[in-house]
């Protein structure tokens, strides 16, 4: 059949490819993660396969759409303005920089923080091919109010991780129980904050969340021996360290938690 078009959906290279009729109606989609083609109208099956052939990688399964899981039903019922999945790394910092009200020193600090969040966010997004799911800029309820944004929430085989990204500024970074210091700058209370953030995520999702600090572009990172509850990540080794962590969640659990976490109402305490 002529006139079928193939349109992508979701993040480049990771989302589905939809096959549409000339009037815009979808007749099939190709899920690149599961390598499955779901055909809605069997009379278009051969035309769909012809249209998708340039995009297929290896042997794939062809059939009717699978029965939606509970996580998929939750996603389908999610209002677009409550969906956190489209958030980019450093979304709010981009807004602050675009507003232009900050002074020169503050703008320099914001750009450093944005670079750290974007670099770490890109690395975490790369884990999606291995069964992980990532959200960025999560509004957190800590100390009884919505007052902070969590840089990244990572959900995957090894569990749930609350991650705060910090610029190392090519200097020595020291992570202690209560404070984190970079170079000669005043120490920051990031270890205390990320613990509160992980506690808030644990309450919201109903599963343990690991507090994590990602230090980007430090000359070296030193962690006090008493710091045992916080995961300290560095871009050079973070992906391998997370991928090799002992598994604790099955794929359906990961998808169910991701569906819950991407709903902004989860974090407001519905």
PDB file of N, CA and C in Angstrom, residues 89-183:
ATOM      1  N   UNK A  89      17.753  17.192  31.269  1.00  0.00           N
ATOM      2  CA  UNK A  89      18.694  17.480  32.357  1.00  0.00           C
ATOM      3  C   UNK A  89      18.948  18.986  32.470  1.00  0.00           C
ATOM      4  N   UNK A  90      18.839  19.512  33.706  1.00  0.00           N
ATOM      5  CA  UNK A  90      19.068  20.935  33.910  1.00  0.00           C
ATOM      6  C   UNK A  90      17.971  21.833  33.394  1.00  0.00           C
ATOM      7  N   UNK A  91      16.771  21.310  33.257  1.00  0.00           N
ATOM      8  CA  UNK A  91      15.636  22.075  32.684  1.00  0.00           C
ATOM      9  C   UNK A  91      15.434  23.416  33.384  1.00  0.00           C
ATOM     10  N   UNK A  92      15.411  23.409  34.710  1.00  0.00           N
ATOM     11  CA  UNK A  92      15.152  24.659  35.429  1.00  0.00           C
ATOM     12  C   UNK A  92      16.323  25.628  35.322  1.00  0.00           C
ATOM     13  N   UNK A  93      17.548  25.115  35.254  1.00  0.00           N
ATOM     14  CA  UNK A  93      18.702  25.997  35.105  1.00  0.00           C
ATOM     15  C   UNK A  93      18.690  26.682  33.749  1.00  0.00           C
ATOM     16  N   UNK A  94      18.236  25.978  32.727  1.00  0.00           N
ATOM     17  CA  UNK A  94      18.102  26.594  31.411  1.00  0.00           C
ATOM     18  C   UNK A  94      17.154  27.786  31.471  1.00  0.00           C
ATOM     19  N   UNK A  95      16.061  27.610  32.234  1.00  0.00           N
ATOM     20  CA  UNK A  95      15.103  28.700  32.386  1.00  0.00           C
ATOM     21  C   UNK A  95      15.697  29.886  33.123  1.00  0.00           C
ATOM     22  N   UNK A  96      16.456  29.607  34.175  1.00  0.00           N
ATOM     23  CA  UNK A  96      17.073  30.700  34.944  1.00  0.00           C
ATOM     24  C   UNK A  96      18.081  31.473  34.098  1.00  0.00           C
ATOM     25  N   UNK A  97      18.863  30.756  33.310  1.00  0.00           N
ATOM     26  CA  UNK A  97      19.839  31.424  32.464  1.00  0.00           C
ATOM     27  C   UNK A  97      19.158  32.226  31.358  1.00  0.00           C
ATOM     28  N   UNK A  98      18.065  31.704  30.825  1.00  0.00           N
ATOM     29  CA  UNK A  98      17.351  32.411  29.765  1.00  0.00           C
ATOM     30  C   UNK A  98      16.682  33.673  30.294  1.00  0.00           C
ATOM     31  N   UNK A  99      16.292  33.647  31.582  1.00  0.00           N
ATOM     32  CA  UNK A  99      15.614  34.802  32.169  1.00  0.00           C
ATOM     33  C   UNK A  99      16.551  35.999  32.257  1.00  0.00           C
ATOM     34  N   UNK A 100      17.834  35.728  32.544  1.00  0.00           N
ATOM     35  CA  UNK A 100      18.850  36.773  32.487  1.00  0.00           C
ATOM     36  C   UNK A 100      18.893  37.728  33.656  1.00  0.00           C
ATOM     37  N   UNK A 101      18.271  37.381  34.790  1.00  0.00           N
ATOM     38  CA  UNK A 101      18.253  38.299  35.926  1.00  0.00           C
ATOM     39  C   UNK A 101      19.439  38.111  36.867  1.00  0.00           C
ATOM     40  N   UNK A 102      20.154  36.999  36.744  1.00  0.00           N
ATOM     41  CA  UNK A 102      21.271  36.722  37.650  1.00  0.00           C
ATOM     42  C   UNK A 102      22.494  37.553  37.275  1.00  0.00           C
ATOM     43  N   UNK A 103      23.327  37.857  38.284  1.00  0.00           N
ATOM     44  CA  UNK A 103      24.561  38.580  38.048  1.00  0.00           C
ATOM     45  C   UNK A 103      25.600  37.699  37.381  1.00  0.00           C
ATOM     46  N   UNK A 104      26.742  38.297  37.054  1.00  0.00           N
ATOM     47  CA  UNK A 104      27.778  37.574  36.313  1.00  0.00           C
ATOM     48  C   UNK A 104      28.278  36.359  37.082  1.00  0.00           C
ATOM     49  N   UNK A 105      28.532  36.533  38.392  1.00  0.00           N
ATOM     50  CA  UNK A 105      29.024  35.411  39.193  1.00  0.00           C
ATOM     51  C   UNK A 105      27.977  34.302  39.288  1.00  0.00           C
ATOM     52  N   UNK A 106      26.722  34.678  39.509  1.00  0.00           N
ATOM     53  CA  UNK A 106      25.668  33.675  39.604  1.00  0.00           C
ATOM     54  C   UNK A 106      25.464  32.960  38.272  1.00  0.00           C
ATOM     55  N   UNK A 107      25.564  33.686  37.171  1.00  0.00           N
ATOM     56  CA  UNK A 107      25.402  33.052  35.858  1.00  0.00           C
ATOM     57  C   UNK A 107      26.532  32.052  35.603  1.00  0.00           C
ATOM     58  N   UNK A 108      27.747  32.382  36.029  1.00  0.00           N
ATOM     59  CA  UNK A 108      28.864  31.447  35.878  1.00  0.00           C
ATOM     60  C   UNK A 108      28.611  30.179  36.691  1.00  0.00           C
ATOM     61  N   UNK A 109      28.121  30.354  37.925  1.00  0.00           N
ATOM     62  CA  UNK A 109      27.803  29.193  38.764  1.00  0.00           C
ATOM     63  C   UNK A 109      26.694  28.358  38.133  1.00  0.00           C
ATOM     64  N   UNK A 110      25.652  29.017  37.625  1.00  0.00           N
ATOM     65  CA  UNK A 110      24.545  28.295  36.997  1.00  0.00           C
ATOM     66  C   UNK A 110      25.012  27.513  35.771  1.00  0.00           C
ATOM     67  N   UNK A 111      25.901  28.115  34.973  1.00  0.00           N
ATOM     68  CA  UNK A 111      26.393  27.409  33.791  1.00  0.00           C
ATOM     69  C   UNK A 111      27.212  26.181  34.183  1.00  0.00           C
ATOM     70  N   UNK A 112      28.000  26.291  35.267  1.00  0.00           N
ATOM     71  CA  UNK A 112      28.756  25.126  35.732  1.00  0.00           C
ATOM     72  C   UNK A 112      27.816  24.010  36.191  1.00  0.00           C
ATOM     73  N   UNK A 113      26.789  24.382  36.949  1.00  0.00           N
ATOM     74  CA  UNK A 113      25.834  23.389  37.431  1.00  0.00           C
ATOM     75  C   UNK A 113      25.064  22.775  36.259  1.00  0.00           C
ATOM     76  N   UNK A 114      24.705  23.599  35.280  1.00  0.00           N
ATOM     77  CA  UNK A 114      23.995  23.081  34.113  1.00  0.00           C
ATOM     78  C   UNK A 114      24.862  22.086  33.349  1.00  0.00           C
ATOM     79  N   UNK A 115      26.121  22.411  33.153  1.00  0.00           N
ATOM     80  CA  UNK A 115      27.022  21.496  32.451  1.00  0.00           C
ATOM     81  C   UNK A 115      27.139  20.165  33.179  1.00  0.00           C
ATOM     82  N   UNK A 116      27.240  20.221  34.511  1.00  0.00           N
ATOM     83  CA  UNK A 116      27.341  18.986  35.298  1.00  0.00           C
ATOM     84  C   UNK A 116      26.071  18.145  35.149  1.00  0.00           C
ATOM     85  N   UNK A 117      24.908  18.790  35.242  1.00  0.00           N
ATOM     86  CA  UNK A 117      23.652  18.052  35.125  1.00  0.00           C
ATOM     87  C   UNK A 117      23.474  17.472  33.729  1.00  0.00           C
ATOM     88  N   UNK A 118      23.837  18.230  32.708  1.00  0.00           N
ATOM     89  CA  UNK A 118      23.671  17.742  31.337  1.00  0.00           C
ATOM     90  C   UNK A 118      24.612  16.586  31.042  1.00  0.00           C
ATOM     91  N   UNK A 119      25.852  16.700  31.493  1.00  0.00           N
ATOM     92  CA  UNK A 119      26.796  15.621  31.220  1.00  0.00           C
ATOM     93  C   UNK A 119      26.387  14.343  31.934  1.00  0.00           C
ATOM     94  N   UNK A 120      26.015  14.463  33.211  1.00  0.00           N
ATOM     95  CA  UNK A 120      25.599  13.271  33.939  1.00  0.00           C
ATOM     96  C   UNK A 120      24.277  12.743  33.392  1.00  0.00           C
ATOM     97  N   UNK A 121      23.373  13.653  33.029  1.00  0.00           N
ATOM     98  CA  UNK A 121      22.094  13.222  32.470  1.00  0.00           C
ATOM     99  C   UNK A 121      22.267  12.437  31.190  1.00  0.00           C
ATOM    100  N   UNK A 122      23.177  12.871  30.322  1.00  0.00           N
ATOM    101  CA  UNK A 122      23.421  12.144  29.078  1.00  0.00           C
ATOM    102  C   UNK A 122      23.971  10.746  29.354  1.00  0.00           C
ATOM    103  N   UNK A 123      24.853  10.625  30.335  1.00  0.00           N
ATOM    104  CA  UNK A 123      25.388   9.311  30.686  1.00  0.00           C
ATOM    105  C   UNK A 123      24.292   8.386  31.207  1.00  0.00           C
ATOM    106  N   UNK A 124      23.420   8.929  32.058  1.00  0.00           N
ATOM    107  CA  UNK A 124      22.339   8.111  32.608  1.00  0.00           C
ATOM    108  C   UNK A 124      21.333   7.724  31.534  1.00  0.00           C
ATOM    109  N   UNK A 125      21.040   8.642  30.620  1.00  0.00           N
ATOM    110  CA  UNK A 125      20.137   8.306  29.516  1.00  0.00           C
ATOM    111  C   UNK A 125      20.675   7.141  28.698  1.00  0.00           C
ATOM    112  N   UNK A 126      22.000   7.042  28.612  1.00  0.00           N
ATOM    113  CA  UNK A 126      22.604   5.957  27.853  1.00  0.00           C
ATOM    114  C   UNK A 126      22.381   4.578  28.459  1.00  0.00           C
ATOM    115  N   UNK A 127      21.947   4.534  29.727  1.00  0.00           N
ATOM    116  CA  UNK A 127      21.673   3.239  30.374  1.00  0.00           C
ATOM    117  C   UNK A 127      20.323   2.655  29.977  1.00  0.00           C
ATOM    118  N   UNK A 128      19.502   3.435  29.287  1.00  0.00           N
ATOM    119  CA  UNK A 128      18.157   2.952  28.950  1.00  0.00           C
ATOM    120  C   UNK A 128      18.194   1.688  28.097  1.00  0.00           C
ATOM    121  N   UNK A 129      19.220   1.556  27.265  1.00  0.00           N
ATOM    122  CA  UNK A 129      19.331   0.360  26.428  1.00  0.00           C
ATOM    123  C   UNK A 129      19.538  -0.898  27.254  1.00  0.00           C
ATOM    124  N   UNK A 130      19.984  -0.735  28.512  1.00  0.00           N
ATOM    125  CA  UNK A 130      20.228  -1.882  29.395  1.00  0.00           C
ATOM    126  C   UNK A 130      19.112  -2.076  30.414  1.00  0.00           C
ATOM    127  N   UNK A 131      17.949  -1.501  30.146  1.00  0.00           N
ATOM    128  CA  UNK A 131      16.802  -1.739  31.015  1.00  0.00           C
ATOM    129  C   UNK A 131      16.619  -0.740  32.138  1.00  0.00           C
ATOM    130  N   UNK A 132      17.334   0.386  32.099  1.00  0.00           N
ATOM    131  CA  UNK A 132      17.168   1.428  33.101  1.00  0.00           C
ATOM    132  C   UNK A 132      16.204   2.493  32.591  1.00  0.00           C
ATOM    133  N   UNK A 133      15.593   3.231  33.530  1.00  0.00           N
ATOM    134  CA  UNK A 133      14.719   4.355  33.179  1.00  0.00           C
ATOM    135  C   UNK A 133      15.189   5.574  33.977  1.00  0.00           C
ATOM    136  N   UNK A 134      15.163   6.732  33.337  1.00  0.00           N
ATOM    137  CA  UNK A 134      15.722   7.950  33.930  1.00  0.00           C
ATOM    138  C   UNK A 134      14.713   9.090  33.845  1.00  0.00           C
ATOM    139  N   UNK A 135      14.631   9.866  34.918  1.00  0.00           N
ATOM    140  CA  UNK A 135      13.859  11.100  34.947  1.00  0.00           C
ATOM    141  C   UNK A 135      14.765  12.219  35.438  1.00  0.00           C
ATOM    142  N   UNK A 136      14.475  13.429  34.986  1.00  0.00           N
ATOM    143  CA  UNK A 136      15.283  14.578  35.374  1.00  0.00           C
ATOM    144  C   UNK A 136      14.396  15.676  35.974  1.00  0.00           C
ATOM    145  N   UNK A 137      14.994  16.463  36.865  1.00  0.00           N
ATOM    146  CA  UNK A 137      14.304  17.617  37.471  1.00  0.00           C
ATOM    147  C   UNK A 137      12.986  17.195  38.130  1.00  0.00           C
ATOM    148  N   UNK A 138      13.098  16.381  39.166  1.00  0.00           N
ATOM    149  CA  UNK A 138      11.936  15.873  39.897  1.00  0.00           C
ATOM    150  C   UNK A 138      11.614  16.807  41.063  1.00  0.00           C
ATOM    151  N   UNK A 139      10.378  17.309  41.165  1.00  0.00           N
ATOM    152  CA  UNK A 139      10.018  18.163  42.311  1.00  0.00           C
ATOM    153  C   UNK A 139       9.848  17.316  43.564  1.00  0.00           C
ATOM    154  N   UNK A 140      10.606  17.614  44.605  1.00  0.00           N
ATOM    155  CA  UNK A 140      10.613  16.796  45.813  1.00  0.00           C
ATOM    156  C   UNK A 140       9.932  17.512  46.972  1.00  0.00           C
ATOM    157  N   UNK A 141       9.190  16.744  47.743  1.00  0.00           N
ATOM    158  CA  UNK A 141       8.610  17.252  48.983  1.00  0.00           C
ATOM    159  C   UNK A 141       9.522  16.846  50.133  1.00  0.00           C
ATOM    160  N   UNK A 142      10.310  17.816  50.630  1.00  0.00           N
ATOM    161  CA  UNK A 142      11.174  17.568  51.785  1.00  0.00           C
ATOM    162  C   UNK A 142      10.777  18.518  52.899  1.00  0.00           C
ATOM    163  N   UNK A 143      10.912  18.060  54.114  1.00  0.00           N
ATOM    164  CA  UNK A 143      10.548  18.858  55.288  1.00  0.00           C
ATOM    165  C   UNK A 143       9.116  19.382  55.182  1.00  0.00           C
ATOM    166  N   UNK A 144       8.225  18.551  54.572  1.00  0.00           N
ATOM    167  CA  UNK A 144       6.812  18.889  54.551  1.00  0.00           C
ATOM    168  C   UNK A 144       6.388  19.858  53.475  1.00  0.00           C
ATOM    169  N   UNK A 145       7.288  20.218  52.520  1.00  0.00           N
ATOM    170  CA  UNK A 145       6.887  21.155  51.474  1.00  0.00           C
ATOM    171  C   UNK A 145       7.669  20.841  50.192  1.00  0.00           C
ATOM    172  N   UNK A 146       7.080  21.259  49.058  1.00  0.00           N
ATOM    173  CA  UNK A 146       7.761  21.123  47.783  1.00  0.00           C
ATOM    174  C   UNK A 146       8.755  22.273  47.655  1.00  0.00           C
ATOM    175  N   UNK A 147      10.019  21.994  47.860  1.00  0.00           N
ATOM    176  CA  UNK A 147      10.965  23.102  47.911  1.00  0.00           C
ATOM    177  C   UNK A 147      12.251  22.873  47.136  1.00  0.00           C
ATOM    178  N   UNK A 148      12.452  21.688  46.559  1.00  0.00           N
ATOM    179  CA  UNK A 148      13.689  21.420  45.850  1.00  0.00           C
ATOM    180  C   UNK A 148      13.420  20.539  44.638  1.00  0.00           C
ATOM    181  N   UNK A 149      14.361  20.552  43.727  1.00  0.00           N
ATOM    182  CA  UNK A 149      14.314  19.676  42.561  1.00  0.00           C
ATOM    183  C   UNK A 149      15.450  18.668  42.641  1.00  0.00           C
ATOM    184  N   UNK A 150      15.128  17.397  42.425  1.00  0.00           N
ATOM    185  CA  UNK A 150      16.139  16.355  42.344  1.00  0.00           C
ATOM    186  C   UNK A 150      16.665  16.323  40.912  1.00  0.00           C
ATOM    187  N   UNK A 151      17.988  16.356  40.753  1.00  0.00           N
ATOM    188  CA  UNK A 151      18.574  16.432  39.413  1.00  0.00           C
ATOM    189  C   UNK A 151      18.205  15.230  38.558  1.00  0.00           C
ATOM    190  N   UNK A 152      18.360  14.010  39.122  1.00  0.00           N
ATOM    191  CA  UNK A 152      18.086  12.804  38.333  1.00  0.00           C
ATOM    192  C   UNK A 152      17.495  11.726  39.249  1.00  0.00           C
ATOM    193  N   UNK A 153      16.563  10.971  38.706  1.00  0.00           N
ATOM    194  CA  UNK A 153      16.049   9.775  39.370  1.00  0.00           C
ATOM    195  C   UNK A 153      16.289   8.612  38.422  1.00  0.00           C
ATOM    196  N   UNK A 154      17.068   7.637  38.876  1.00  0.00           N
ATOM    197  CA  UNK A 154      17.442   6.489  38.055  1.00  0.00           C
ATOM    198  C   UNK A 154      16.782   5.235  38.627  1.00  0.00           C
ATOM    199  N   UNK A 155      16.069   4.514  37.770  1.00  0.00           N
ATOM    200  CA  UNK A 155      15.378   3.294  38.178  1.00  0.00           C
ATOM    201  C   UNK A 155      15.824   2.173  37.251  1.00  0.00           C
ATOM    202  N   UNK A 156      16.305   1.085  37.829  1.00  0.00           N
ATOM    203  CA  UNK A 156      16.780   0.002  36.975  1.00  0.00           C
ATOM    204  C   UNK A 156      16.978  -1.289  37.729  1.00  0.00           C
ATOM    205  N   UNK A 157      17.649  -2.236  37.106  1.00  0.00           N
ATOM    206  CA  UNK A 157      17.834  -3.554  37.732  1.00  0.00           C
ATOM    207  C   UNK A 157      18.443  -3.484  39.123  1.00  0.00           C
ATOM    208  N   UNK A 158      19.330  -2.533  39.376  1.00  0.00           N
ATOM    209  CA  UNK A 158      19.999  -2.451  40.683  1.00  0.00           C
ATOM    210  C   UNK A 158      19.228  -1.627  41.694  1.00  0.00           C
ATOM    211  N   UNK A 159      18.042  -1.120  41.346  1.00  0.00           N
ATOM    212  CA  UNK A 159      17.232  -0.380  42.306  1.00  0.00           C
ATOM    213  C   UNK A 159      16.962   1.040  41.876  1.00  0.00           C
ATOM    214  N   UNK A 160      16.650   1.894  42.857  1.00  0.00           N
ATOM    215  CA  UNK A 160      16.296   3.294  42.628  1.00  0.00           C
ATOM    216  C   UNK A 160      17.403   4.172  43.212  1.00  0.00           C
ATOM    217  N   UNK A 161      17.847   5.153  42.428  1.00  0.00           N
ATOM    218  CA  UNK A 161      18.924   6.035  42.857  1.00  0.00           C
ATOM    219  C   UNK A 161      18.489   7.490  42.700  1.00  0.00           C
ATOM    220  N   UNK A 162      18.601   8.251  43.779  1.00  0.00           N
ATOM    221  CA  UNK A 162      18.398   9.699  43.737  1.00  0.00           C
ATOM    222  C   UNK A 162      19.769  10.347  43.554  1.00  0.00           C
ATOM    223  N   UNK A 163      19.955  11.096  42.467  1.00  0.00           N
ATOM    224  CA  UNK A 163      21.282  11.582  42.110  1.00  0.00           C
ATOM    225  C   UNK A 163      21.297  13.106  42.036  1.00  0.00           C
ATOM    226  N   UNK A 164      22.252  13.683  42.732  1.00  0.00           N
ATOM    227  CA  UNK A 164      22.504  15.119  42.654  1.00  0.00           C
ATOM    228  C   UNK A 164      23.847  15.316  41.951  1.00  0.00           C
ATOM    229  N   UNK A 165      23.840  16.094  40.858  1.00  0.00           N
ATOM    230  CA  UNK A 165      25.067  16.322  40.086  1.00  0.00           C
ATOM    231  C   UNK A 165      25.735  17.621  40.521  1.00  0.00           C
ATOM    232  N   UNK A 166      27.050  17.566  40.686  1.00  0.00           N
ATOM    233  CA  UNK A 166      27.795  18.716  41.188  1.00  0.00           C
ATOM    234  C   UNK A 166      29.026  18.957  40.327  1.00  0.00           C
ATOM    235  N   UNK A 167      29.341  20.219  40.016  1.00  0.00           N
ATOM    236  CA  UNK A 167      30.544  20.507  39.236  1.00  0.00           C
ATOM    237  C   UNK A 167      31.807  20.392  40.083  1.00  0.00           C
ATOM    238  N   UNK A 168      32.777  19.614  39.597  1.00  0.00           N
ATOM    239  CA  UNK A 168      34.034  19.468  40.320  1.00  0.00           C
ATOM    240  C   UNK A 168      35.034  20.562  39.996  1.00  0.00           C
ATOM    241  N   UNK A 169      34.834  21.286  38.899  1.00  0.00           N
ATOM    242  CA  UNK A 169      35.647  22.446  38.510  1.00  0.00           C
ATOM    243  C   UNK A 169      37.142  22.112  38.445  1.00  0.00           C
ATOM    244  N   UNK A 170      37.457  20.863  38.083  1.00  0.00           N
ATOM    245  CA  UNK A 170      38.847  20.408  37.939  1.00  0.00           C
ATOM    246  C   UNK A 170      39.659  20.599  39.220  1.00  0.00           C
ATOM    247  N   UNK A 171      38.983  20.485  40.348  1.00  0.00           N
ATOM    248  CA  UNK A 171      39.650  20.612  41.640  1.00  0.00           C
ATOM    249  C   UNK A 171      39.358  19.366  42.479  1.00  0.00           C
ATOM    250  N   UNK A 172      40.031  19.277  43.597  1.00  0.00           N
ATOM    251  CA  UNK A 172      39.847  18.147  44.518  1.00  0.00           C
ATOM    252  C   UNK A 172      38.504  18.296  45.235  1.00  0.00           C
ATOM    253  N   UNK A 173      37.732  17.216  45.235  1.00  0.00           N
ATOM    254  CA  UNK A 173      36.444  17.204  45.921  1.00  0.00           C
ATOM    255  C   UNK A 173      36.501  16.211  47.081  1.00  0.00           C
ATOM    256  N   UNK A 174      35.961  16.610  48.214  1.00  0.00           N
ATOM    257  CA  UNK A 174      35.960  15.773  49.412  1.00  0.00           C
ATOM    258  C   UNK A 174      34.524  15.593  49.881  1.00  0.00           C
ATOM    259  N   UNK A 175      34.080  14.348  49.944  1.00  0.00           N
ATOM    260  CA  UNK A 175      32.724  14.028  50.377  1.00  0.00           C
ATOM    261  C   UNK A 175      32.778  13.519  51.805  1.00  0.00           C
ATOM    262  N   UNK A 176      32.120  14.242  52.719  1.00  0.00           N
ATOM    263  CA  UNK A 176      32.039  13.824  54.110  1.00  0.00           C
ATOM    264  C   UNK A 176      30.627  13.440  54.482  1.00  0.00           C
ATOM    265  N   UNK A 177      30.431  13.102  55.739  1.00  0.00           N
ATOM    266  CA  UNK A 177      29.097  12.698  56.199  1.00  0.00           C
ATOM    267  C   UNK A 177      28.081  13.823  56.079  1.00  0.00           C
ATOM    268  N   UNK A 178      28.499  15.050  56.334  1.00  0.00           N
ATOM    269  CA  UNK A 178      27.570  16.180  56.369  1.00  0.00           C
ATOM    270  C   UNK A 178      27.822  17.201  55.276  1.00  0.00           C
ATOM    271  N   UNK A 179      29.062  17.336  54.808  1.00  0.00           N
ATOM    272  CA  UNK A 179      29.409  18.397  53.873  1.00  0.00           C
ATOM    273  C   UNK A 179      30.222  17.855  52.697  1.00  0.00           C
ATOM    274  N   UNK A 180      30.139  18.582  51.583  1.00  0.00           N
ATOM    275  CA  UNK A 180      30.955  18.285  50.414  1.00  0.00           C
ATOM    276  C   UNK A 180      31.739  19.533  50.053  1.00  0.00           C
ATOM    277  N   UNK A 181      33.064  19.403  49.942  1.00  0.00           N
ATOM    278  CA  UNK A 181      33.907  20.541  49.604  1.00  0.00           C
ATOM    279  C   UNK A 181      34.569  20.350  48.255  1.00  0.00           C
ATOM    280  N   UNK A 182      34.619  21.418  47.470  1.00  0.00           N
ATOM    281  CA  UNK A 182      35.300  21.410  46.176  1.00  0.00           C
ATOM    282  C   UNK A 182      36.338  22.516  46.192  1.00  0.00           C
ATOM    283  N   UNK A 183      37.614  22.147  46.092  1.00  0.00           N
ATOM    284  CA  UNK A 183      38.674  23.146  46.125  1.00  0.00           C
ATOM    285  C   UNK A 183      38.650  23.928  47.426  1.00  0.00           C
TER     286      UNK A 183
END
